[in-house]
Amino acid sequence: MASLGHDVVGVDVDPGKVARLAAGTAPFYEPGLPELLAEVGDTGRLTFSTDMADAAGARVHFLCVGTPQQHGEFRADLSYVESAFEALVPHLAPGDVVAGKSTVPVGTAEDLARRLVGTGVTLVWNPEFLREGFAVQDTLHPDRLVYGLPSEEGVPTPEGDAARALLDEVYATPLAEGTPLVVTDYATAQLVKVAANSFLATKISFINAMAELCEATGADVTRLADAIGYDARIGRRFLNAGLGFGGGCLPKDIRAFMARAGELGVDQALSFLREVDAINMRRRVRVVDLVREVSAGSIVGRRIAVLGAAFKPDSDDVRDSPALSVAAQMQLQGAQVTVTDPQAVENARAKWPDIKFASSAQEAVQQADVVVLATEWAEYRALDPAELGDLVARRAIVDGRNVLDPAAWRAAGWTYRALGRP
Ligand SMILES: NC(=O)c1ccc[n+]([C@@H]2O[C@H](COP(=O)([O-])OP(=O)(O)OC[C@H]3O[C@@H](n4cnc5c(N)ncnc54)[C@H](O)[C@@H]3O)[C@@H](O)[C@H]2O)c1
């Protein structure tokens, strides 16, 4: 926002994060973000604070706090949204816009808007679609913008029109680039985000279900995905069979969506998402089974190197990471696991202090009985099977992401196993 020319203050309750940001350091790994912070740091247009009072005077207030899964339930935990909103309200002035970005259960915006009645402040729902690893690009050049405005019978109210004009100013640059804009009501805007994530999760679990069929029949899921992907109605993207999805969004979003559907009395509409979730979670167990298979039936005492800890490449985010889940399962089942990741070791160690961590793939695989590729970082895809073969005790690899060339690895003397492939 600051690089687009706006004056921005970022408010967070975490003093550590605010201090790092104020010093111009990104508090997490995101390609391009350090450069962008340095670029806008010199302009003086971006400041950080732990004090919500510093939000006073801004015309647009983006609400972007976390909405994790509630402990022991599928439902979203809205306590962060609640406390941020409550803390913000006293600092708002008539004419201000609050723009909700957090992914929330449908109905949340309506509830927050009711609490702003009489204040002259308008609530807009403006869901966020950025992808970790591409966050800078996705924010500066989004593939679409969605405004959920206060409306009556599908028509924005005068306050809604005024709020839209203000958001159009905020997004003037991407809008001038031709970014599609969908203007709609609160309910649709909130549903867009969870519908999109549910579709993506379903696509991944669909191809992973096909992988199970492939394993039962000797077929190759990667060739199957190529072949069905040529159909433009299907498309090849997000059809990569493997260890499945994780992270701080997809798993909790589909669960919160199911919980909300139940509250709305339409749980049947989303019962398929239970299956999507179950297929996804089975992948993690299946990878451990594959490791057991290449370890002559037992992983007890085996030295296993896991390449990857982040839930996806180009991120240091380990929330609900399939890679760490596999590593932890094997460790708990008696294997001696060493995990490495180009960026996520620090975060992973904080979660699983009992696991051994290494600073490179070469160090992690020393004397390993099995190597597991769990997160498809470019540097792991590019590993040379002959060079790596000199470091391990046994040449056995489980490619949890279907990104290696089986022929090349087998030619170098490796036992190669992957999900959904012979
Ligand atoms: N991470 C993504 O890729 C992504 C993409 C699209 C949408 N979303 C949605 O955006 C929201 C945020 O996700 P995230 O991954 O950035 O979460 P996060 O937990 O990494 O960050 C949330 C931040 O909010 C701060 N916070 C908590 N309570 C606060 C309060 N009362 N006042 C001020 N700050 C407070 C936390 O300290 C933290 O820094 C979620 O609803 C998520 O579903 C995330």
CSV table of C-alpha atoms and ligand atoms in Angstrom, one decimal:
chain,number,residue,atom,x,y,z
A,1,MET,CA,0.0,0.0,0.0
A,2,ALA,CA,2.9,2.4,0.8
A,3,SER,CA,4.6,1.5,-2.4
A,4,LEU,CA,1.4,2.4,-4.2
A,5,GLY,CA,1.7,5.9,-2.8
A,6,HIS,CA,-0.5,5.7,0.4
A,7,ASP,CA,0.5,6.7,3.9
A,8,VAL,CA,0.3,3.5,5.9
A,9,VAL,CA,0.5,2.6,9.6
A,10,GLY,CA,0.6,-1.1,10.4
A,11,VAL,CA,-0.7,-1.9,13.9
A,12,ASP,CA,0.0,-5.3,15.5
A,13,VAL,CA,-0.2,-6.5,19.1
A,14,ASP,CA,3.0,-8.4,18.7
A,15,PRO,CA,5.8,-6.0,19.9
A,16,GLY,CA,8.5,-8.2,18.4
A,17,LYS,CA,7.0,-8.1,14.9
A,18,VAL,CA,6.5,-4.4,15.1
A,19,ALA,CA,10.0,-3.8,16.3
A,20,ARG,CA,11.4,-5.8,13.4
A,21,LEU,CA,9.2,-4.1,10.9
A,22,ALA,CA,10.1,-0.7,12.3
A,23,ALA,CA,13.7,-1.6,11.8
A,24,GLY,CA,12.9,-2.4,8.2
A,25,THR,CA,13.2,-6.2,8.6
A,26,ALA,CA,10.4,-8.6,7.4
A,27,PRO,CA,9.2,-10.8,10.3
A,28,PHE,CA,8.8,-13.8,8.0
A,29,TYR,CA,10.4,-15.1,4.8
A,30,GLU,CA,8.6,-13.8,1.7
A,31,PRO,CA,10.4,-13.3,-1.6
A,32,GLY,CA,10.7,-9.6,-2.6
A,33,LEU,CA,9.4,-8.3,0.7
A,34,PRO,CA,12.7,-7.2,2.2
A,35,GLU,CA,13.5,-5.2,-1.0
A,36,LEU,CA,10.0,-3.6,-0.9
A,37,LEU,CA,10.4,-2.7,2.8
A,38,ALA,CA,13.7,-1.0,2.0
A,39,GLU,CA,12.2,0.8,-0.9
A,40,VAL,CA,9.3,2.3,1.0
A,41,GLY,CA,11.4,2.8,4.2
A,42,ASP,CA,13.1,5.7,2.6
A,43,THR,CA,9.8,7.4,1.7
A,44,GLY,CA,8.6,7.7,5.3
A,45,ARG,CA,5.1,6.6,4.2
A,46,LEU,CA,5.2,3.4,6.2
A,47,THR,CA,5.2,3.3,10.0
A,48,PHE,CA,4.4,0.5,12.5
A,49,SER,CA,2.9,0.6,16.0
A,50,THR,CA,1.5,-1.5,18.8
A,51,ASP,CA,-0.9,1.3,19.7
A,52,MET,CA,-4.3,1.2,18.0
A,53,ALA,CA,-4.6,5.0,18.7
A,54,ASP,CA,-2.1,5.4,15.9
A,55,ALA,CA,-4.8,4.2,13.5
A,56,ALA,CA,-6.8,7.4,14.2
A,57,GLY,CA,-6.7,9.7,11.3
A,58,ALA,CA,-6.5,7.0,8.6
A,59,ARG,CA,-9.5,6.9,6.2
A,60,VAL,CA,-9.4,3.2,5.5
A,61,HIS,CA,-8.7,0.6,8.1
A,62,PHE,CA,-7.9,-2.9,6.9
A,63,LEU,CA,-8.7,-5.6,9.4
A,64,CYS,CA,-6.3,-8.5,8.6
A,65,VAL,CA,-5.8,-10.4,11.8
A,66,GLY,CA,-5.8,-14.2,12.0
A,67,THR,CA,-8.8,-16.5,12.0
A,68,PRO,CA,-7.4,-19.9,13.0
A,69,GLN,CA,-9.3,-23.1,13.7
A,70,GLN,CA,-10.8,-23.1,17.2
A,71,HIS,CA,-9.3,-25.6,19.5
A,72,GLY,CA,-11.2,-28.9,19.4
A,73,GLU,CA,-13.7,-27.7,16.8
A,74,PHE,CA,-14.0,-27.1,13.0
A,75,ARG,CA,-15.2,-23.5,13.6
A,76,ALA,CA,-13.1,-20.4,13.1
A,77,ASP,CA,-11.7,-18.6,16.2
A,78,LEU,CA,-13.0,-15.1,15.8
A,79,SER,CA,-11.5,-13.8,19.0
A,80,TYR,CA,-8.7,-11.9,17.2
A,81,VAL,CA,-11.2,-10.2,14.8
A,82,GLU,CA,-13.3,-9.3,17.8
A,83,SER,CA,-10.5,-7.8,19.9
A,84,ALA,CA,-8.9,-5.9,16.9
A,85,PHE,CA,-12.3,-4.5,15.9
A,86,GLU,CA,-13.2,-3.5,19.5
A,87,ALA,CA,-9.8,-1.8,19.9
A,88,LEU,CA,-10.2,0.0,16.6
A,89,VAL,CA,-13.8,1.4,17.0
A,90,PRO,CA,-13.0,4.2,19.5
A,91,HIS,CA,-10.4,5.6,17.0
A,92,LEU,CA,-12.8,5.8,14.0
A,93,ALA,CA,-14.2,9.0,12.6
A,94,PRO,CA,-17.4,9.5,10.5
A,95,GLY,CA,-16.6,8.9,6.8
A,96,ASP,CA,-13.9,6.2,7.6
A,97,VAL,CA,-14.1,2.8,6.0
A,98,VAL,CA,-13.3,-0.5,7.8
A,99,ALA,CA,-12.2,-3.0,5.2
A,100,GLY,CA,-12.3,-6.6,6.4
A,101,LYS,CA,-9.6,-8.8,4.8
A,102,SER,CA,-9.5,-11.7,7.2
A,103,THR,CA,-11.1,-15.0,6.0
A,104,VAL,CA,-14.3,-15.2,8.1
A,105,PRO,CA,-17.4,-17.3,8.4
A,106,VAL,CA,-20.2,-15.7,6.3
A,107,GLY,CA,-22.3,-13.5,8.6
A,108,THR,CA,-19.3,-12.0,10.4
A,109,ALA,CA,-19.3,-8.8,8.2
A,110,GLU,CA,-23.1,-8.3,8.8
A,111,ASP,CA,-22.5,-8.6,12.6
A,112,LEU,CA,-19.6,-6.1,12.6
A,113,ALA,CA,-21.5,-3.7,10.3
A,114,ARG,CA,-24.4,-3.7,12.8
A,115,ARG,CA,-22.1,-2.5,15.5
A,116,LEU,CA,-21.0,0.5,13.4
A,117,VAL,CA,-24.6,1.8,12.9
A,118,GLY,CA,-24.8,5.4,13.9
A,119,THR,CA,-21.0,6.0,13.8
A,120,GLY,CA,-20.9,7.2,10.2
A,121,VAL,CA,-18.3,4.5,9.5
A,122,THR,CA,-18.9,2.0,6.7
A,123,LEU,CA,-17.8,-1.6,6.7
A,124,VAL,CA,-16.6,-3.2,3.4
A,125,TRP,CA,-15.6,-6.8,3.0
A,126,ASN,CA,-12.6,-7.0,0.8
A,127,PRO,CA,-11.3,-10.7,0.9
A,128,GLU,CA,-7.6,-11.3,0.5
A,129,PHE,CA,-6.3,-13.8,-2.2
A,130,LEU,CA,-2.6,-13.4,-1.9
A,131,ARG,CA,-0.5,-16.6,-2.0
A,132,GLU,CA,2.5,-17.0,0.4
A,133,GLY,CA,5.6,-17.1,-1.8
A,134,PHE,CA,4.0,-14.7,-4.3
A,135,ALA,CA,2.6,-12.2,-1.8
A,136,VAL,CA,4.3,-9.1,-3.1
A,137,GLN,CA,3.3,-9.8,-6.7
A,138,ASP,CA,-0.2,-10.8,-5.7
A,139,THR,CA,-0.7,-7.7,-3.7
A,140,LEU,CA,0.6,-5.2,-6.2
A,141,HIS,CA,-1.0,-7.0,-9.2
A,142,PRO,CA,-4.0,-9.0,-7.8
A,143,ASP,CA,-5.8,-11.2,-10.2
A,144,ARG,CA,-9.1,-9.8,-9.0
A,145,LEU,CA,-10.5,-7.5,-6.4
A,146,VAL,CA,-13.8,-8.1,-4.5
A,147,TYR,CA,-15.7,-5.4,-2.6
A,148,GLY,CA,-18.6,-6.6,-0.5
A,149,LEU,CA,-20.7,-3.4,0.2
A,150,PRO,CA,-23.6,-2.7,2.4
A,151,SER,CA,-26.6,-3.2,0.0
A,152,GLU,CA,-30.3,-3.3,0.0
A,153,GLU,CA,-31.9,-5.8,-2.4
A,154,GLY,CA,-28.6,-6.2,-4.2
A,155,VAL,CA,-28.1,-2.4,-4.7
A,156,PRO,CA,-25.3,-0.7,-2.7
A,157,THR,CA,-26.6,1.9,-0.3
A,158,PRO,CA,-25.3,5.5,-0.6
A,159,GLU,CA,-22.7,4.7,2.2
A,160,GLY,CA,-21.7,1.7,0.1
A,161,ASP,CA,-21.2,3.8,-2.9
A,162,ALA,CA,-19.0,6.3,-0.9
A,163,ALA,CA,-17.0,3.4,0.5
A,164,ARG,CA,-16.5,2.0,-2.9
A,165,ALA,CA,-15.2,5.3,-4.2
A,166,LEU,CA,-12.6,5.4,-1.3
A,167,LEU,CA,-11.5,1.8,-2.0
A,168,ASP,CA,-11.2,2.7,-5.7
A,169,GLU,CA,-8.7,5.4,-4.6
A,170,VAL,CA,-6.8,2.8,-2.5
A,171,TYR,CA,-6.6,0.4,-5.5
A,172,ALA,CA,-6.3,3.0,-8.2
A,173,THR,CA,-3.0,1.5,-9.6
A,174,PRO,CA,-4.2,-2.1,-9.9
A,175,LEU,CA,-7.6,-1.0,-11.2
A,176,ALA,CA,-5.8,1.2,-13.9
A,177,GLU,CA,-3.9,-2.0,-14.9
A,178,GLY,CA,-7.3,-3.6,-15.6
A,179,THR,CA,-7.6,-5.8,-12.5
A,180,PRO,CA,-11.1,-7.3,-12.6
A,181,LEU,CA,-13.3,-5.9,-9.9
A,182,VAL,CA,-16.4,-7.7,-8.5
A,183,VAL,CA,-18.7,-5.4,-6.5
A,184,THR,CA,-21.2,-7.4,-4.5
A,185,ASP,CA,-22.9,-7.7,-1.1
A,186,TYR,CA,-21.3,-8.8,2.2
A,187,ALA,CA,-22.5,-12.4,2.1
A,188,THR,CA,-21.1,-13.0,-1.4
A,189,ALA,CA,-17.8,-11.3,-0.7
A,190,GLN,CA,-17.2,-13.5,2.4
A,191,LEU,CA,-18.3,-16.7,0.5
A,192,VAL,CA,-16.0,-15.9,-2.5
A,193,LYS,CA,-12.9,-16.6,-0.4
A,194,VAL,CA,-13.9,-19.8,1.2
A,195,ALA,CA,-15.5,-21.0,-2.0
A,196,ALA,CA,-12.2,-20.4,-3.9
A,197,ASN,CA,-10.2,-22.2,-1.2
A,198,SER,CA,-12.7,-25.1,-1.1
A,199,PHE,CA,-12.4,-25.5,-4.9
A,200,LEU,CA,-8.6,-25.5,-4.8
A,201,ALA,CA,-8.6,-28.0,-1.9
A,202,THR,CA,-11.0,-30.2,-3.9
A,203,LYS,CA,-8.9,-30.1,-7.0
A,204,ILE,CA,-5.8,-31.3,-5.0
A,205,SER,CA,-7.7,-34.0,-3.2
A,206,PHE,CA,-9.3,-35.1,-6.5
A,207,ILE,CA,-5.9,-35.8,-8.0
A,208,ASN,CA,-4.7,-37.4,-4.8
A,209,ALA,CA,-7.8,-39.7,-4.8
A,210,MET,CA,-6.8,-40.6,-8.4
A,211,ALA,CA,-3.3,-41.4,-7.0
A,212,GLU,CA,-4.9,-44.0,-4.8
A,213,LEU,CA,-6.5,-45.6,-7.8
A,214,CYS,CA,-3.2,-45.4,-9.7
A,215,GLU,CA,-1.4,-47.2,-6.9
A,216,ALA,CA,-4.1,-49.9,-6.9
A,217,THR,CA,-3.8,-50.5,-10.6
A,218,GLY,CA,-0.1,-49.7,-11.5
A,219,ALA,CA,-1.1,-46.5,-13.3
A,220,ASP,CA,0.9,-43.3,-13.2
A,221,VAL,CA,-0.9,-40.3,-11.7
A,222,THR,CA,1.5,-37.7,-13.2
A,223,ARG,CA,0.8,-38.9,-16.7
A,224,LEU,CA,-3.0,-39.1,-15.9
A,225,ALA,CA,-2.8,-35.4,-14.7
A,226,ASP,CA,-1.0,-34.3,-17.8
A,227,ALA,CA,-3.6,-36.0,-20.0
A,228,ILE,CA,-6.7,-34.7,-18.2
A,229,GLY,CA,-5.1,-31.3,-17.8
A,230,TYR,CA,-5.0,-30.7,-21.5
A,231,ASP,CA,-8.8,-30.4,-21.3
A,232,ALA,CA,-9.1,-26.6,-20.9
A,233,ARG,CA,-12.2,-27.2,-18.8
A,234,ILE,CA,-10.0,-29.1,-16.3
A,235,GLY,CA,-6.6,-27.4,-16.6
A,236,ARG,CA,-3.3,-28.8,-15.3
A,237,ARG,CA,-2.6,-26.4,-12.5
A,238,PHE,CA,-3.3,-27.7,-8.9
A,239,LEU,CA,-3.3,-31.2,-10.3
A,240,ASN,CA,0.0,-32.3,-8.7
A,241,ALA,CA,-0.5,-35.4,-6.7
A,242,GLY,CA,1.6,-35.8,-3.6
A,243,LEU,CA,1.6,-35.0,0.1
A,244,GLY,CA,-1.3,-32.7,-0.2
A,245,PHE,CA,-2.2,-29.3,1.2
A,246,GLY,CA,-1.5,-27.6,4.5
A,247,GLY,CA,-0.6,-24.2,5.8
A,248,GLY,CA,-2.5,-21.6,7.7
A,249,CYS,CA,-5.4,-21.3,5.2
A,250,LEU,CA,-6.8,-24.3,3.2
A,251,PRO,CA,-7.2,-26.8,6.0
A,252,LYS,CA,-8.8,-24.4,8.5
A,253,ASP,CA,-10.8,-22.6,5.9
A,254,ILE,CA,-12.6,-25.8,4.6
A,255,ARG,CA,-13.3,-26.9,8.1
A,256,ALA,CA,-14.7,-23.5,9.2
A,257,PHE,CA,-16.8,-23.5,6.0
A,258,MET,CA,-18.3,-26.9,6.9
A,259,ALA,CA,-19.0,-25.7,10.5
A,260,ARG,CA,-20.7,-22.6,9.1
A,261,ALA,CA,-22.8,-24.6,6.7
A,262,GLY,CA,-23.9,-26.7,9.6
A,263,GLU,CA,-25.0,-23.6,11.5
A,264,LEU,CA,-26.9,-22.4,8.4
A,265,GLY,CA,-28.7,-25.8,8.1
A,266,VAL,CA,-27.1,-26.6,4.8
A,267,ASP,CA,-24.3,-29.0,6.0
A,268,GLN,CA,-25.2,-31.5,3.2
A,269,ALA,CA,-24.0,-28.9,0.6
A,270,LEU,CA,-20.5,-29.2,2.0
A,271,SER,CA,-20.3,-32.8,3.2
A,272,PHE,CA,-18.0,-33.6,0.2
A,273,LEU,CA,-15.4,-31.3,2.0
A,274,ARG,CA,-15.1,-33.9,4.7
A,275,GLU,CA,-13.9,-36.4,2.1
A,276,VAL,CA,-11.5,-33.7,0.6
A,277,ASP,CA,-10.0,-33.3,4.1
A,278,ALA,CA,-9.8,-37.0,4.7
A,279,ILE,CA,-8.1,-37.7,1.4
A,280,ASN,CA,-5.6,-35.0,2.2
A,281,MET,CA,-4.8,-36.2,5.6
A,282,ARG,CA,-4.4,-39.8,4.3
A,283,ARG,CA,-1.5,-38.6,2.1
A,284,ARG,CA,0.6,-37.9,5.2
A,285,VAL,CA,0.1,-41.4,6.5
A,286,ARG,CA,0.7,-42.9,3.1
A,287,VAL,CA,4.1,-41.2,2.8
A,288,VAL,CA,5.1,-42.7,6.1
A,289,ASP,CA,3.9,-46.1,4.8
A,290,LEU,CA,6.0,-45.7,1.7
A,291,VAL,CA,9.1,-45.0,3.9
A,292,ARG,CA,8.3,-48.1,5.8
A,293,GLU,CA,8.0,-50.1,2.6
A,294,VAL,CA,11.5,-49.0,1.4
A,295,SER,CA,12.8,-49.7,4.9
A,296,ALA,CA,12.0,-53.4,4.8
A,297,GLY,CA,8.9,-53.0,6.9
A,298,SER,CA,10.2,-51.0,9.8
A,299,ILE,CA,11.4,-47.5,10.4
A,300,VAL,CA,12.4,-48.1,14.0
A,301,GLY,CA,16.0,-46.8,14.4
A,302,ARG,CA,16.3,-45.8,10.7
A,303,ARG,CA,18.0,-42.6,9.9
A,304,ILE,CA,15.6,-40.6,7.7
A,305,ALA,CA,16.3,-37.3,6.1
A,306,VAL,CA,13.3,-35.1,5.4
A,307,LEU,CA,13.9,-32.4,2.8
A,308,GLY,CA,11.5,-29.5,3.6
A,309,ALA,CA,9.6,-28.3,6.7
A,310,ALA,CA,7.6,-25.4,5.3
A,311,PHE,CA,4.1,-26.2,4.1
A,312,LYS,CA,5.1,-25.0,0.6
A,313,PRO,CA,8.2,-23.8,-1.1
A,314,ASP,CA,9.3,-20.1,-0.9
A,315,SER,CA,7.8,-19.7,2.5
A,316,ASP,CA,9.0,-20.3,6.1
A,317,ASP,CA,5.4,-21.0,7.3
A,318,VAL,CA,5.1,-24.3,9.1
A,319,ARG,CA,1.5,-24.0,10.2
A,320,ASP,CA,-0.2,-27.4,9.6
A,321,SER,CA,2.8,-28.4,7.4
A,322,PRO,CA,2.5,-31.8,5.7
A,323,ALA,CA,6.3,-32.1,5.7
A,324,LEU,CA,6.6,-31.6,9.4
A,325,SER,CA,3.6,-33.9,10.0
A,326,VAL,CA,5.4,-36.7,8.2
A,327,ALA,CA,8.7,-35.9,10.0
A,328,ALA,CA,7.0,-35.9,13.4
A,329,GLN,CA,5.0,-39.1,12.7
A,330,MET,CA,8.2,-41.0,11.8
A,331,GLN,CA,10.1,-39.5,14.8
A,332,LEU,CA,7.2,-40.7,17.1
A,333,GLN,CA,7.3,-44.1,15.5
A,334,GLY,CA,11.0,-44.6,16.5
A,335,ALA,CA,12.9,-43.3,13.5
A,336,GLN,CA,15.9,-41.0,13.8
A,337,VAL,CA,14.7,-38.0,11.7
A,338,THR,CA,16.7,-35.1,10.5
A,339,VAL,CA,14.8,-32.3,8.8
A,340,THR,CA,16.2,-29.5,6.7
A,341,ASP,CA,14.6,-26.5,4.9
A,342,PRO,CA,16.1,-23.5,3.2
A,343,GLN,CA,14.0,-21.0,5.3
A,344,ALA,CA,11.8,-22.8,7.8
A,345,VAL,CA,14.2,-24.5,10.2
A,346,GLU,CA,13.8,-21.9,12.9
A,347,ASN,CA,10.0,-22.0,12.9
A,348,ALA,CA,10.0,-25.8,12.7
A,349,ARG,CA,12.4,-26.2,15.6
A,350,ALA,CA,10.1,-24.0,17.7
A,351,LYS,CA,7.3,-26.5,17.0
A,352,TRP,CA,9.2,-29.7,17.2
A,353,PRO,CA,12.3,-29.2,19.4
A,354,ASP,CA,12.8,-33.0,19.6
A,355,ILE,CA,13.5,-33.4,15.9
A,356,LYS,CA,17.1,-33.0,14.7
A,357,PHE,CA,17.6,-30.2,12.1
A,358,ALA,CA,20.3,-29.6,9.5
A,359,SER,CA,21.2,-26.5,7.6
A,360,SER,CA,21.4,-28.1,4.2
A,361,ALA,CA,20.2,-31.2,2.3
A,362,GLN,CA,23.8,-32.4,2.0
A,363,GLU,CA,24.1,-32.3,5.8
A,364,ALA,CA,20.7,-33.8,6.5
A,365,VAL,CA,21.2,-36.9,4.2
A,366,GLN,CA,24.5,-37.9,5.8
A,367,GLN,CA,24.3,-41.7,6.4
A,368,ALA,CA,20.6,-41.6,5.8
A,369,ASP,CA,18.7,-44.9,5.2
A,370,VAL,CA,15.8,-43.1,3.4
A,371,VAL,CA,15.5,-39.6,2.0
A,372,VAL,CA,12.0,-38.0,1.8
A,373,LEU,CA,11.3,-35.0,-0.4
A,374,ALA,CA,8.5,-33.3,1.5
A,375,THR,CA,8.5,-29.7,0.2
A,376,GLU,CA,9.2,-29.0,-3.4
A,377,TRP,CA,11.8,-26.2,-3.0
A,378,ALA,CA,13.6,-25.6,-6.3
A,379,GLU,CA,17.0,-26.6,-4.8
A,380,TYR,CA,15.6,-30.0,-3.9
A,381,ARG,CA,14.1,-30.5,-7.3
A,382,ALA,CA,17.6,-29.8,-8.7
A,383,LEU,CA,19.4,-32.3,-6.5
A,384,ASP,CA,21.8,-34.5,-8.3
A,385,PRO,CA,21.1,-38.2,-7.6
A,386,ALA,CA,24.7,-39.3,-8.1
A,387,GLU,CA,26.2,-36.6,-5.8
A,388,LEU,CA,23.5,-37.2,-3.1
A,389,GLY,CA,24.1,-41.0,-3.5
A,390,ASP,CA,27.6,-40.6,-2.2
A,391,LEU,CA,26.4,-39.1,1.1
A,392,VAL,CA,23.7,-41.6,2.1
A,393,ALA,CA,23.9,-45.0,3.7
A,394,ARG,CA,21.3,-46.5,1.4
A,395,ARG,CA,20.0,-45.0,-1.9
A,396,ALA,CA,16.3,-44.9,-1.2
A,397,ILE,CA,14.1,-41.9,-1.8
A,398,VAL,CA,10.4,-41.2,-1.3
A,399,ASP,CA,9.4,-38.3,-3.5
A,400,GLY,CA,6.4,-36.8,-1.6
A,401,ARG,CA,5.8,-34.2,-4.2
A,402,ASN,CA,6.2,-36.1,-7.5
A,403,VAL,CA,8.8,-33.6,-8.7
A,404,LEU,CA,11.9,-35.8,-9.4
A,405,ASP,CA,12.6,-37.7,-12.5
A,406,PRO,CA,12.2,-41.4,-11.5
A,407,ALA,CA,14.3,-42.6,-14.4
A,408,ALA,CA,17.3,-40.4,-13.5
A,409,TRP,CA,17.2,-41.4,-9.8
A,410,ARG,CA,16.8,-45.1,-10.6
A,411,ALA,CA,19.6,-44.9,-13.2
A,412,ALA,CA,21.8,-43.6,-10.3
A,413,GLY,CA,21.0,-46.7,-8.3
A,414,TRP,CA,18.3,-45.3,-6.1
A,415,THR,CA,15.1,-47.1,-5.0
A,416,TYR,CA,12.6,-44.4,-6.0
A,417,ARG,CA,9.0,-44.4,-4.6
A,418,ALA,CA,6.3,-41.7,-5.0
A,419,LEU,CA,2.6,-41.4,-4.4
A,420,GLY,CA,0.4,-42.6,-7.3
A,421,ARG,CA,3.2,-43.9,-9.5
A,422,PRO,CA,4.5,-47.4,-10.1
B,1,LIG,N1,-1.5,-16.2,4.9
B,1,LIG,C1,-2.2,-16.2,3.7
B,1,LIG,O1,-1.6,-16.6,2.7
B,1,LIG,C2,-3.6,-15.6,3.6
B,1,LIG,C3,-4.1,-15.4,2.4
B,1,LIG,C4,-5.4,-14.9,2.3
B,1,LIG,C5,-6.1,-14.6,3.4
B,1,LIG,N2,-5.6,-14.9,4.7
B,1,LIG,C6,-6.4,-14.6,5.9
B,1,LIG,O2,-5.8,-13.5,6.5
B,1,LIG,C7,-5.9,-13.5,7.9
B,1,LIG,C8,-4.6,-13.4,8.5
B,1,LIG,O3,-3.7,-14.5,8.1
B,1,LIG,P1,-2.2,-14.5,8.4
B,1,LIG,O4,-1.7,-15.7,7.8
B,1,LIG,O5,-1.6,-13.2,8.1
B,1,LIG,O6,-2.2,-14.7,10.0
B,1,LIG,P2,-1.1,-14.4,11.1
B,1,LIG,O7,-1.5,-15.1,12.3
B,1,LIG,O8,0.2,-14.7,10.5
B,1,LIG,O9,-1.1,-12.8,11.3
B,1,LIG,C9,-2.1,-12.2,12.0
B,1,LIG,C10,-1.4,-11.0,12.8
B,1,LIG,O10,-2.5,-10.4,13.5
B,1,LIG,C11,-1.9,-9.9,14.7
B,1,LIG,N3,-3.0,-9.6,15.7
B,1,LIG,C12,-3.7,-10.5,16.4
B,1,LIG,N4,-4.6,-9.9,17.2
B,1,LIG,C13,-4.5,-8.6,16.9
B,1,LIG,C14,-5.1,-7.4,17.4
B,1,LIG,N5,-6.1,-7.5,18.3
B,1,LIG,N6,-4.7,-6.2,16.9
B,1,LIG,C15,-3.7,-6.1,16.0
B,1,LIG,N7,-3.1,-7.2,15.5
B,1,LIG,C16,-3.4,-8.4,16.0
B,1,LIG,C17,-1.0,-11.0,15.1
B,1,LIG,O11,-0.1,-10.6,16.1
B,1,LIG,C18,-0.4,-11.4,13.8
B,1,LIG,O12,0.8,-10.7,13.6
B,1,LIG,C19,-6.6,-14.9,8.2
B,1,LIG,O13,-8.0,-14.7,8.3
B,1,LIG,C20,-6.3,-15.7,6.9
B,1,LIG,O14,-7.2,-16.7,6.7
B,1,LIG,C21,-4.3,-15.3,4.8
